[in-house]
XYZ file of C-alpha atoms in Angstrom:
89
model
C 16.076 -7.737 -37.100
C 14.206 -4.594 -38.046
C 11.715 -2.623 -36.041
C 8.951 -4.086 -38.226
C 9.959 -7.609 -37.191
C 9.928 -6.641 -33.527
C 6.527 -5.009 -33.922
C 5.129 -8.063 -35.704
C 6.406 -10.455 -33.029
C 5.124 -8.228 -30.222
C 1.746 -7.853 -31.913
C 1.409 -11.603 -32.400
C 2.461 -12.237 -28.808
C -0.094 -9.791 -27.414
C -2.843 -11.232 -29.600
C -1.932 -14.750 -28.431
C -2.044 -13.632 -24.794
C -5.469 -12.075 -25.274
C -6.747 -15.121 -27.140
C -5.484 -17.528 -24.463
C -6.705 -15.543 -21.477
C -10.141 -14.654 -22.874
C -11.968 -17.905 -21.975
C -10.797 -17.779 -18.358
C -11.594 -14.089 -17.994
C -15.063 -14.538 -19.481
C -15.809 -17.444 -17.129
C -14.593 -15.403 -14.154
C -16.680 -12.429 -15.236
C -19.844 -14.515 -15.643
C -19.415 -16.280 -12.301
C -18.729 -12.956 -10.568
C -21.850 -11.455 -12.129
C -24.014 -14.408 -11.079
C -22.682 -14.313 -7.509
C -23.193 -10.535 -7.371
C -26.798 -10.912 -8.488
C -27.263 -13.657 -5.874
C -25.774 -11.397 -3.190
C -28.033 -8.527 -4.200
C -31.169 -10.660 -4.207
C -30.427 -12.281 -0.842
C -28.897 -9.140 0.745
C -25.746 -11.055 1.655
C -22.826 -8.621 1.597
C -19.937 -11.021 2.213
C -16.915 -9.969 0.137
C -15.258 -13.392 0.209
C -18.326 -15.210 -1.139
C -17.209 -14.788 -4.749
C -13.777 -16.330 -4.174
C -14.657 -20.046 -3.978
C -17.089 -20.135 -6.940
C -14.602 -18.224 -9.101
C -11.744 -20.562 -8.187
C -13.868 -23.617 -8.973
C -15.106 -22.108 -12.234
C -11.586 -21.183 -13.337
C -10.394 -24.689 -12.481
C -13.193 -26.208 -14.581
C -12.470 -23.758 -17.421
C -8.802 -24.764 -17.333
C -9.831 -28.397 -17.585
C -12.085 -27.614 -20.565
C -9.926 -25.045 -22.368
C -6.443 -26.064 -21.209
C -5.713 -28.203 -24.250
C -6.748 -25.436 -26.635
C -4.755 -22.795 -24.713
C -1.653 -24.979 -24.725
C -2.020 -25.629 -28.469
C -2.247 -21.883 -29.133
C 0.909 -21.205 -27.125
C 2.784 -24.088 -28.753
C 1.785 -22.866 -32.228
C 3.027 -19.377 -31.372
C 6.361 -20.705 -30.123
C 6.799 -22.990 -33.146
C 6.163 -20.042 -35.476
C 8.543 -17.865 -33.478
C 11.344 -20.422 -33.362
C 10.957 -21.496 -36.997
C 11.782 -17.924 -38.078
C 14.630 -17.553 -35.602
C 17.332 -17.438 -38.300
C 15.724 -14.398 -39.896
C 15.723 -12.572 -36.545
C 19.514 -12.866 -36.258
C 20.172 -10.883 -39.424
């Protein structure tokens, strides 16, 4: 296994991680922004107020995007394991 193979696998793995985590991070960012705007408008400065809406939003996002995320990870692992013989050389 050459350094180019290692770089290609690492690059694909990092891209898969970014692709799989992006929907959850975007949902968390949007919910945090909405709660922050709500806190600013109502002058509520409770730090723990963002926790429950973010947890619920992430849970709903996992329900919606979980199948797609799992398919992306399975595809990555299938591609990685199908080329396993070439990595041993």
